[in-house]
Coordinates of C-alpha atoms in Angstrom, one line a residue:
Chain A
M1 CA 49.5 105.1 126.1
A2 CA 50.1 102.4 123.3
K3 CA 53.5 103.1 121.9
K4 CA 54.2 105.0 118.5
T5 CA 56.0 102.6 116.1
Q6 CA 58.5 105.1 113.8
P7 CA 58.0 103.8 109.8
T8 CA 60.5 102.1 108.6
P9 CA 63.4 103.9 106.7
A10 CA 63.3 103.1 103.1
P11 CA 66.9 101.0 101.7
P12 CA 69.3 103.4 100.1
E13 CA 68.9 102.5 97.1
E14 CA 72.6 100.3 96.6
A15 CA 70.7 98.4 99.2
V16 CA 68.4 97.4 96.7
E17 CA 70.1 96.8 94.5
A18 CA 72.1 94.2 96.0
E19 CA 69.2 92.9 97.0
R20 CA 67.7 92.4 93.5
Q21 CA 71.2 91.5 92.4
F22 CA 72.0 89.0 95.2
V23 CA 68.4 87.5 94.5
E24 CA 68.7 86.7 91.0
S25 CA 72.1 85.3 91.7
L26 CA 71.3 83.0 94.6
V27 CA 68.4 81.7 91.8
G28 CA 70.3 81.7 89.3
S29 CA 72.4 79.3 90.1
G30 CA 69.7 76.9 91.8
Q31 CA 70.6 77.9 95.2
A32 CA 67.4 79.7 96.4
A33 CA 64.0 77.7 95.5
K34 CA 60.2 76.7 95.7
R35 CA 59.2 73.9 98.1
R36 CA 59.3 70.7 97.1
P37 CA 55.1 68.7 96.4
D38 CA 56.8 67.2 99.8
G39 CA 57.3 70.3 101.8
S40 CA 61.8 70.0 101.6
L41 CA 63.7 72.4 99.6
P42 CA 65.7 71.4 96.9
P43 CA 69.6 69.2 97.7
G44 CA 71.8 72.6 97.5
A45 CA 69.1 75.2 98.1
T46 CA 69.7 77.6 101.0
H47 CA 66.9 79.5 101.3
E48 CA 63.6 79.2 100.3
L49 CA 61.4 81.9 97.8
V50 CA 58.3 83.1 98.9
E51 CA 55.3 85.1 97.5
G52 CA 55.5 88.4 100.4
D53 CA 52.5 90.6 100.8
D54 CA 53.4 92.6 98.2
G55 CA 53.2 89.9 95.1
Q56 CA 56.9 89.9 95.1
M57 CA 59.5 86.8 94.9
K58 CA 61.7 86.8 97.9
V59 CA 64.2 84.7 99.6
V60 CA 64.3 83.6 103.8
R61 CA 67.8 81.4 104.1
K62 CA 67.3 78.3 105.7
R63 CA 71.0 76.8 105.4
F64 CA 74.4 77.5 104.8
S65 CA 76.1 75.6 102.3
A66 CA 79.1 73.9 101.9
F67 CA 79.1 73.9 97.7
Chain B
M1 CA 98.8 16.9 106.3
A2 CA 98.8 20.0 109.3
A3 CA 95.6 22.9 108.6
T4 CA 98.2 25.9 108.2
R5 CA 97.0 29.3 110.3
T6 CA 96.5 32.2 109.0
R7 CA 97.4 35.4 110.7
R8 CA 96.8 38.8 109.8
R9 CA 99.6 41.3 111.0
I10 CA 98.3 44.5 112.3
P11 CA 100.8 47.0 111.8
P12 CA 102.3 48.4 114.6
S13 CA 100.8 52.0 114.2
L14 CA 97.6 50.3 113.9
K15 CA 97.2 48.2 116.5
P16 CA 94.7 49.6 119.9
A17 CA 96.8 51.0 122.4
F18 CA 94.5 48.7 125.0
V19 CA 93.0 45.4 124.4
V20 CA 89.4 44.7 127.1
K21 CA 90.3 40.9 128.5
K22 CA 87.0 39.4 129.2
N23 CA 87.7 39.4 132.4
G24 CA 87.0 43.6 132.5
K25 CA 90.5 44.5 133.1
T26 CA 92.9 46.6 130.7
E27 CA 96.6 44.9 130.0
A28 CA 97.2 48.5 131.3
A29 CA 94.9 48.0 134.9
K30 CA 97.0 44.7 135.3
K31 CA 100.7 46.5 135.8
K32 CA 99.4 48.7 137.1
A33 CA 97.6 45.9 139.8
K34 CA 101.3 44.3 139.8
G35 CA 102.7 47.2 140.9
S36 CA 104.7 48.5 137.5
K37 CA 106.3 52.8 137.8
K38 CA 105.2 52.6 134.0
A39 CA 102.1 55.3 133.1
P40 CA 99.9 53.2 130.7
A41 CA 99.5 53.6 127.2
A42 CA 97.8 56.6 126.2
T43 CA 94.3 55.4 124.8
L44 CA 94.9 56.6 121.1
I45 CA 91.9 57.5 117.9
Q46 CA 93.3 57.9 114.7
V47 CA 92.1 61.1 112.0
W48 CA 92.4 62.6 108.8
P49 CA 94.8 66.4 109.7
T50 CA 93.2 68.0 106.4
D51 CA 90.9 65.6 103.8
P52 CA 90.5 62.4 103.1
M53 CA 92.2 63.4 100.1
G54 CA 94.8 65.8 101.4
G55 CA 97.7 64.0 101.1
A56 CA 98.9 63.4 104.3
P57 CA 97.9 59.8 106.0
P58 CA 95.7 59.4 108.8
L59 CA 97.3 60.8 112.2
Q60 CA 96.6 58.8 115.6
V61 CA 96.4 61.8 118.7
T62 CA 93.8 61.7 122.0
P63 CA 90.1 61.2 122.1
P64 CA 88.5 64.9 121.9
Q65 CA 86.5 65.7 124.7
L66 CA 83.2 65.0 124.0
P67 CA 80.7 67.2 124.1
G68 CA 83.7 69.3 125.1
A69 CA 83.0 72.8 126.3
P70 CA 82.6 75.9 125.9
L71 CA 81.9 76.0 122.0
S72 CA 80.1 71.9 122.9
T73 CA 79.0 69.7 119.5
R74 CA 77.0 66.6 120.1
I75 CA 77.1 63.7 117.4
V76 CA 73.8 62.9 117.4
D77 CA 73.7 60.3 114.2
P78 CA 75.3 58.1 114.7
Q79 CA 73.4 58.7 118.7
Q80 CA 76.0 55.3 119.4
T81 CA 79.4 56.7 120.3
P82 CA 82.3 54.1 119.2
P83 CA 85.1 53.2 122.1
P84 CA 88.3 55.3 121.2
Q85 CA 90.6 53.5 119.4
I86 CA 92.7 53.0 116.5
Y87 CA 90.4 51.7 113.8
L88 CA 90.8 51.1 110.2
T89 CA 90.1 53.8 107.0
G90 CA 87.2 53.4 106.0
T91 CA 85.2 52.4 108.5
A92 CA 81.9 54.5 109.9
E93 CA 84.4 54.6 113.9
F94 CA 87.1 56.5 112.6
R95 CA 84.5 58.7 110.6
Y96 CA 83.1 59.6 114.0
W97 CA 86.3 59.9 115.3
T98 CA 88.2 62.1 112.4
A99 CA 84.4 64.5 112.6
A100 CA 84.6 64.8 116.5
E101 CA 88.5 65.2 116.6
V102 CA 88.5 68.2 114.4
L103 CA 84.9 69.6 116.1
R104 CA 86.8 69.8 119.2
R105 CA 89.9 71.5 117.4
A106 CA 87.9 74.1 115.4
A107 CA 85.6 74.7 118.3
Q108 CA 88.9 75.2 120.7
F109 CA 90.0 77.0 118.6
W110 CA 87.4 79.4 118.2
S111 CA 86.3 80.0 121.9
S112 CA 90.1 81.5 123.0
F113 CA 89.2 84.5 121.5
G114 CA 85.7 84.3 123.3
I115 CA 82.9 83.3 121.5
T116 CA 81.4 80.5 124.5
A117 CA 78.3 79.8 122.7
W118 CA 76.7 79.6 120.1
H119 CA 73.8 82.0 118.2
Q120 CA 70.9 81.9 121.1
N121 CA 68.7 79.7 119.1
I122 CA 71.0 76.2 119.6
P123 CA 71.4 77.4 123.5
G124 CA 73.1 73.5 124.8
A125 CA 75.3 71.6 122.4
L126 CA 75.4 71.9 118.5
P127 CA 74.2 69.2 117.3
V128 CA 76.1 67.1 114.3
R129 CA 74.4 64.5 112.0
L130 CA 77.3 63.0 110.4
D131 CA 75.6 60.8 107.6
D132 CA 71.9 62.8 107.7
G133 CA 71.1 60.4 103.4
V134 CA 72.1 61.8 100.0
D135 CA 73.9 64.1 99.2
L136 CA 77.2 66.3 97.3
N137 CA 77.5 68.7 101.1
A138 CA 77.2 69.1 104.1
Y139 CA 74.8 72.7 106.0
Y140 CA 75.1 74.8 109.1
A141 CA 71.4 75.8 110.2
R142 CA 71.2 77.1 113.4
D143 CA 67.2 76.3 113.1
A144 CA 64.6 73.2 112.8
Y145 CA 62.4 73.2 109.8
P146 CA 60.9 70.0 109.5
P147 CA 58.4 70.9 106.6
Y148 CA 61.2 71.2 105.0
N149 CA 64.2 68.8 105.7
I150 CA 66.6 71.0 107.5
K151 CA 67.3 70.4 110.9
Q152 CA 69.1 72.4 113.4
G153 CA 72.6 72.3 113.5
L154 CA 75.4 70.2 111.1
S155 CA 74.4 68.0 108.8
F156 CA 77.0 66.0 106.8
F157 CA 76.4 63.1 104.1
H158 CA 77.1 61.0 101.2
D159 CA 77.4 59.6 98.3
T160 CA 78.2 57.2 94.9
V161 CA 80.2 59.5 92.5
T162 CA 82.1 57.4 89.6
D163 CA 85.8 58.0 89.1
T164 CA 85.9 60.2 85.2
S165 CA 89.1 57.9 85.1
T166 CA 88.1 54.9 86.7
G167 CA 84.6 54.0 86.2
Q168 CA 84.8 52.4 89.7
H169 CA 82.1 54.0 92.4
V170 CA 83.6 55.4 95.2
M171 CA 81.7 56.5 98.0
V172 CA 82.4 60.2 100.0
Y173 CA 81.2 61.4 103.2
S174 CA 81.4 64.6 103.7
G175 CA 81.6 64.6 107.3
E176 CA 84.8 62.4 107.0
S177 CA 86.6 65.8 105.6
P178 CA 88.3 67.7 108.9
D179 CA 88.6 69.8 106.0
V180 CA 84.3 70.7 105.3
V181 CA 83.9 69.9 109.5
S182 CA 85.1 72.8 110.2
H183 CA 84.0 74.8 107.3
E184 CA 80.0 74.1 109.0
L185 CA 81.7 74.5 111.9
G186 CA 82.8 78.3 110.9
H187 CA 79.4 79.1 110.3
A188 CA 77.7 78.3 113.9
V189 CA 80.9 80.5 115.1
L190 CA 80.6 83.4 112.8
D191 CA 76.5 83.6 113.0
K192 CA 77.6 84.1 117.0
L193 CA 79.2 86.6 115.9
K194 CA 77.5 88.7 113.2
P195 CA 74.3 87.2 113.6
Q196 CA 72.4 89.8 111.0
L197 CA 75.3 88.1 108.7
F198 CA 73.1 85.5 107.7
S199 CA 68.9 87.7 106.7
M200 CA 71.4 90.0 104.6
A201 CA 70.8 89.6 101.1
T202 CA 74.0 91.0 99.7
T203 CA 76.9 88.7 97.3
E204 CA 79.4 91.0 100.3
A205 CA 77.4 89.0 103.3
A206 CA 76.3 85.3 101.7
A207 CA 79.7 85.6 100.4
F208 CA 81.9 86.3 103.9
H209 CA 79.8 83.4 105.5
E210 CA 81.4 80.8 103.2
S211 CA 85.2 82.7 103.9
F212 CA 84.7 83.0 107.3
G213 CA 83.7 79.1 106.5
D214 CA 87.4 78.2 104.6
M215 CA 89.4 80.9 107.0
S216 CA 87.7 79.3 109.5
S217 CA 88.8 74.8 108.1
I218 CA 92.4 76.8 107.9
L219 CA 93.4 78.3 110.6
T220 CA 91.4 75.0 112.5
A221 CA 93.4 72.7 110.6
L222 CA 97.0 74.6 111.5
Q223 CA 96.2 73.8 114.9
L224 CA 98.5 70.3 114.6
P225 CA 101.5 70.3 114.8
Q226 CA 101.8 67.8 111.9
V227 CA 99.9 70.3 109.4
R228 CA 102.0 73.4 110.3
L229 CA 105.9 71.6 109.5
A230 CA 103.8 70.3 106.3
I231 CA 102.9 73.7 105.0
L232 CA 106.2 74.7 106.0
G233 CA 107.8 72.3 103.9
E234 CA 105.9 72.1 100.9
T235 CA 105.6 76.3 100.3
S236 CA 109.2 77.2 101.4
G237 CA 107.4 78.6 104.4
H238 CA 105.4 80.7 101.9
L239 CA 102.6 80.2 103.3
W240 CA 100.4 82.8 100.5
R241 CA 101.2 79.4 97.7
N242 CA 99.6 76.1 97.1
S243 CA 99.2 73.0 99.4
S244 CA 97.4 70.4 101.9
V245 CA 95.8 73.9 103.5
S246 CA 95.2 76.2 100.4
R247 CA 93.7 73.2 98.9
L248 CA 90.7 72.8 100.3
A249 CA 87.9 70.2 101.1
E250 CA 89.5 68.3 98.0
Q251 CA 87.6 64.1 98.2
L252 CA 84.9 67.0 97.8
G253 CA 85.8 68.9 95.1
W254 CA 87.2 65.7 93.1
A255 CA 83.4 63.6 93.9
I256 CA 82.2 66.9 92.9
R257 CA 84.2 67.4 89.7
Q258 CA 83.1 64.3 88.5
R259 CA 80.3 66.0 88.1
Y260 CA 80.4 69.5 87.9
P261 CA 84.2 69.6 85.5
F262 CA 83.4 73.6 86.2
A263 CA 81.5 73.8 89.6
V264 CA 84.9 73.8 91.4
D265 CA 88.9 74.1 91.2
A266 CA 90.2 71.9 89.0
D267 CA 92.9 70.5 92.3
S268 CA 90.0 71.0 95.0
L269 CA 86.6 72.2 95.9
R270 CA 88.2 76.2 96.5
N271 CA 91.7 76.7 97.2
A272 CA 92.6 79.6 99.0
S273 CA 96.2 80.3 97.0
N274 CA 94.3 82.2 94.5
S275 CA 95.1 85.1 92.1
F276 CA 91.4 86.3 93.0
S277 CA 90.9 90.3 93.7
Y278 CA 87.8 92.4 94.1
V279 CA 85.6 94.0 92.2
D280 CA 82.0 95.0 92.8
P281 CA 80.3 91.5 92.7
A282 CA 77.2 93.5 90.5
S283 CA 79.3 93.9 87.2
L284 CA 80.4 90.3 87.7
P285 CA 77.5 87.5 86.3
P286 CA 75.2 85.6 88.5
D287 CA 77.4 82.4 88.9
A288 CA 80.5 81.6 86.6
P289 CA 82.7 77.9 86.1
A290 CA 84.9 78.2 88.5
T291 CA 88.4 79.6 86.8
Q292 CA 86.2 82.7 86.7
L293 CA 85.0 84.8 88.8
S294 CA 81.2 85.3 90.0
R295 CA 79.2 86.1 92.4
E296 CA 77.6 83.2 93.3
P297 CA 78.8 83.0 97.5
H298 CA 80.8 80.5 97.4
N299 CA 82.8 82.0 94.5
F300 CA 83.1 86.0 95.5
S301 CA 84.6 84.3 98.3
R302 CA 87.8 83.3 97.9
V303 CA 88.3 86.6 97.3
F304 CA 88.7 87.4 100.8
T305 CA 89.8 83.9 101.4
G306 CA 92.5 84.7 99.6
A307 CA 93.1 88.3 100.5
F308 CA 93.7 85.8 104.1
L309 CA 95.2 83.2 103.4
E310 CA 98.6 86.1 101.8
A311 CA 97.4 88.0 104.9
L312 CA 98.8 85.2 106.9
G313 CA 102.0 84.2 105.1
G314 CA 102.7 88.0 105.7
M315 CA 102.5 87.6 110.1
V316 CA 103.7 84.7 109.3
L317 CA 107.3 86.0 107.4
T318 CA 107.3 88.9 110.2
L319 CA 107.8 86.5 112.3
A320 CA 111.0 85.2 111.0
D321 CA 111.6 85.0 108.1
P322 CA 112.7 81.8 107.1
P323 CA 109.9 80.9 109.6
S324 CA 109.6 77.3 112.4
E325 CA 106.3 75.3 113.2
T326 CA 105.9 77.6 116.1
D327 CA 105.6 80.8 113.8
V328 CA 103.5 80.0 112.3
A329 CA 100.9 79.0 115.5
Q330 CA 101.3 82.7 116.7
A331 CA 100.7 83.6 113.6
A332 CA 97.7 82.4 113.5
A333 CA 96.8 82.4 116.3
D334 CA 96.9 86.1 116.4
M335 CA 95.0 85.8 112.8
G336 CA 91.8 84.1 114.2
R337 CA 92.4 86.5 117.4
L338 CA 91.9 90.1 114.5
L339 CA 89.3 88.5 112.4
V340 CA 86.9 88.1 115.7
A341 CA 87.3 92.2 116.5
G342 CA 86.9 92.8 113.0
I343 CA 84.1 90.5 112.3
A344 CA 83.0 92.2 115.2
A345 CA 83.6 95.9 114.7
A346 CA 82.4 96.0 110.5
P347 CA 79.2 97.8 110.0
T348 CA 76.8 95.4 108.1
N349 CA 77.1 97.7 105.1
V350 CA 77.4 96.8 100.7
Q351 CA 81.2 96.6 100.8
F352 CA 81.2 93.8 104.2
F353 CA 84.6 92.3 102.5
R354 CA 86.3 96.0 102.5
A355 CA 84.7 96.9 106.1
V356 CA 86.4 93.7 107.8
A357 CA 89.3 94.3 106.4
R358 CA 89.5 98.0 107.2
E359 CA 88.2 96.4 110.7
M360 CA 90.9 94.2 111.0
I361 CA 93.5 96.1 110.6
A362 CA 92.5 98.5 113.3
A363 CA 92.4 95.5 115.6
D364 CA 96.1 95.5 115.1
A365 CA 97.0 98.7 115.7
A366 CA 95.1 98.5 118.6
I367 CA 95.7 94.8 120.5
F368 CA 99.6 94.1 117.9
N369 CA 101.4 98.0 117.6
A370 CA 100.2 97.6 114.6
K371 CA 102.6 94.7 114.1
Y372 CA 101.4 92.8 111.0
G373 CA 100.4 96.3 109.5
E374 CA 102.5 96.0 106.0
A375 CA 101.5 92.4 106.1
L376 CA 97.9 93.2 106.0
K377 CA 97.8 96.2 104.4
R378 CA 99.5 94.5 100.9
A379 CA 97.1 92.3 101.3
F380 CA 94.7 93.7 101.7
M381 CA 95.5 95.9 98.8
R382 CA 96.3 93.7 96.9
R383 CA 93.1 92.4 96.0
K384 CA 91.2 95.2 96.0
L385 CA 90.1 94.7 99.1
L386 CA 91.7 98.4 100.1
P387 CA 92.7 102.0 98.1
L388 CA 96.8 102.0 98.4
H389 CA 95.4 105.6 99.2
A390 CA 94.0 104.3 102.1
I391 CA 98.1 104.8 103.5
S392 CA 97.1 108.3 103.3
A393 CA 94.2 109.9 104.5
A394 CA 94.5 113.1 102.4
A395 CA 95.4 110.5 99.1
S396 CA 94.0 112.5 95.9
A397 CA 95.8 112.3 92.5
T398 CA 96.0 113.9 90.3
A399 CA 98.7 114.5 87.1
T400 CA 99.7 117.8 85.2
A401 CA 101.6 117.0 82.0
A402 CA 105.4 118.5 82.2
S403 CA 105.3 119.2 78.1
A404 CA 103.4 119.4 74.9
A405 CA 101.4 116.8 74.1
S406 CA 102.7 116.8 70.6
S407 CA 105.9 114.9 71.7
V408 CA 105.8 110.7 71.4
L409 CA 106.8 110.3 75.2
T410 CA 106.3 112.2 77.9
T411 CA 106.0 112.7 81.9
V412 CA 103.4 113.0 84.0
S413 CA 103.8 113.3 87.3
L414 CA 101.4 112.1 90.1
N415 CA 100.9 112.5 93.4
G416 CA 102.4 109.9 95.5
A417 CA 99.4 109.5 98.5
S418 CA 98.1 107.6 95.8
V419 CA 100.1 105.0 95.0
G420 CA 100.7 104.5 99.3
M421 CA 103.6 107.4 99.7
P422 CA 103.0 110.5 100.8
G423 CA 104.2 113.8 100.8
I424 CA 106.4 113.5 97.2
T425 CA 105.5 114.0 93.6
I426 CA 105.7 110.9 91.1
Y427 CA 107.3 111.6 87.7
A428 CA 106.7 109.2 84.9
V429 CA 107.5 109.0 81.0
A430 CA 103.7 107.7 79.3
P431 CA 102.0 107.9 76.9
A432 CA 101.1 111.9 75.2
A433 CA 98.2 110.4 74.3
Q434 CA 97.0 109.8 78.1
A435 CA 99.0 112.9 79.6
M436 CA 96.3 114.7 77.4
A437 CA 93.4 112.9 78.3
T438 CA 94.6 113.1 82.4
G439 CA 96.2 115.8 83.0
E440 CA 96.0 118.9 82.3
A441 CA 95.7 120.1 79.1
A442 CA 92.4 118.0 79.9
G443 CA 91.2 119.8 81.8
G444 CA 93.4 118.4 85.1
V445 CA 91.0 114.9 85.4
A446 CA 92.5 112.7 88.5
V447 CA 94.5 109.8 86.9
A448 CA 93.1 107.8 90.6
Y449 CA 93.1 105.0 88.1
G450 CA 94.8 105.9 84.2
E451 CA 97.3 103.7 83.4
T452 CA 100.4 105.6 84.9
H453 CA 98.4 105.3 87.8
A454 CA 98.1 101.3 87.8
F455 CA 101.5 100.7 86.4
I456 CA 103.0 102.4 89.3
E457 CA 100.3 100.0 91.7
Q458 CA 101.1 97.5 90.7
L459 CA 104.8 97.5 91.1
V460 CA 103.8 98.9 94.6
L461 CA 102.0 96.1 95.6
R462 CA 104.0 93.3 94.3
G463 CA 106.7 94.6 95.1
R464 CA 109.1 95.2 92.6
L465 CA 110.0 98.8 93.0
A466 CA 112.3 100.5 95.3
A467 CA 114.3 104.1 96.4
E468 CA 117.7 104.8 95.8
P469 CA 119.0 106.3 98.8
Q470 CA 119.0 109.3 98.7
L471 CA 115.9 109.5 98.9
A472 CA 116.3 108.2 101.9
G473 CA 113.3 109.8 104.4
A474 CA 111.6 111.2 101.7
V475 CA 110.3 108.9 100.1
A476 CA 108.2 105.9 102.3
L477 CA 107.3 102.6 100.0
P478 CA 104.4 101.7 102.2
F479 CA 106.1 97.5 101.5
A480 CA 109.7 96.3 101.2
A481 CA 110.5 95.2 98.1
A482 CA 112.7 91.8 97.3
P483 CA 115.5 92.4 96.4
K484 CA 115.2 89.8 93.8
R485 CA 113.4 90.9 92.1
V486 CA 113.0 95.3 91.5
T487 CA 112.6 95.6 88.5
H488 CA 112.2 99.7 89.0
C489 CA 113.8 102.5 91.3
M490 CA 113.1 105.9 92.4
V491 CA 115.6 107.9 91.3
R492 CA 115.3 111.7 93.2
K493 CA 114.2 114.1 90.7
D494 CA 113.6 117.8 91.8
S495 CA 111.8 118.3 94.7
G496 CA 110.2 115.1 94.0
A497 CA 110.7 111.4 93.2
E498 CA 111.2 109.5 88.8
L499 CA 111.1 106.2 88.1
H500 CA 113.1 104.3 86.4
R501 CA 113.7 101.1 85.4
L502 CA 116.6 98.4 86.7
G503 CA 115.1 95.7 84.7
F504 CA 112.2 92.6 82.6
E505 CA 111.4 89.7 85.0
C506 CA 109.8 86.7 84.0
G507 CA 106.3 87.4 86.2
C508 CA 106.1 83.1 86.9
C509 CA 106.1 83.5 90.5
S510 CA 106.2 85.1 93.6

């Protein structure tokens, strides 16, 4: 019998807001960026900006940096 | 005229311990063959203790075991391991051994707390690239992403920077700095300890990763007895002061500063000896000059790192005052244990800094019988990572106007629990307007962060408040005040205590 999957509960409002602020900060400081034409991330970028199924831009961490 | 032969003198300290002869035998092997009872001199390498611009000369130490275990590290770039011997600074061989030594030193430190493997995606040794191209940075990546040119493990870089004061070009290698190497290795350690943080999209999760990297740099540096002696000398035993240990990655910071003068601290990449206190990161700008707090993760990380250094300094003084270098070693080891325990227990919620602070205090109670409780609480409370009323479970602050608001000054009463002194009412003189606004006249509104409360709070936090002997037993100050620094005294009044000023201070030193 197929296992029933529970719907994922919506994250609390404060977590959604914290994530929004975080993404804004990453984009503002250049730490989130789209891939360059050659596929690489710009120096200093720790997150990739990707478009989700819903058309919203999301960030995916790829690495940590010292600066 | 006879030709003169010039011979370059090599300082004795830089001479290799072993000289390999053509027949393959070393001098040491020859001596052994002759039956000499003297033990052969140990092979030594030369390394930076903290950073190429840390101010201290290179140290000569025994070479590390490579790849070492547990928490193995494998330098994959360069592929060849240079023979272990003393190399001059500025050479690729020197950079290799200074990185290899600190990788092992950091790995040994963190593995002593039971972290014996990397994240499951890195099943073997952690790959390390000492020079992966041009960049003024260093990275840790859990996984490789070839299309992005991201490589698994630790990657360090080089770049040429123009010195703005001389116009000279200076080549900087991020992998030459033990501070930078142990920071990146710290990311890998934390990724094993708390893998959820890797993808958590909150300022505090990201900033805590950066703070842990910096704390890893400080604790790794303190594994060297020479560094412990140096910091004691530089700070007179008060480790929270500015020092060669609190200043992290001076050279990389210098290089970045030549290009972006406000992007990093004035004397390093980041200085853990700072005065930043916690505020909700949502209230901060996304980025700001290094002199200000912002919610950029590296920037915001300085709140926790500052509290950490202050707590560490307090822990050292808990052990002995004045402390010895063995006290510093003990406190560093205990701090590492508390960090690991606190982080493991902390829930990964939005306010992760505060969660870790609370759990570190709980860990201290469980492991060390609260030996470091005062040092930890003082630091975390001063940085607003813990509310003062956390000392009392029944904390609540209420203020009552003790006199009519018609007078210019009045006396307000506060529940002592709100400033860490449960069970007593504190009376203090305050402007009548405040009493009106926050006291019973305004409907009994609590003054948890009213001006009087805030003033007494900072007196407590800064160790400026004492209690007269008659109040002994009735008032339990959360921290012992430093005798020379006391500016206010609690004097018995009715069933409570009244705040009296004793003097003023310049307020320029701590």
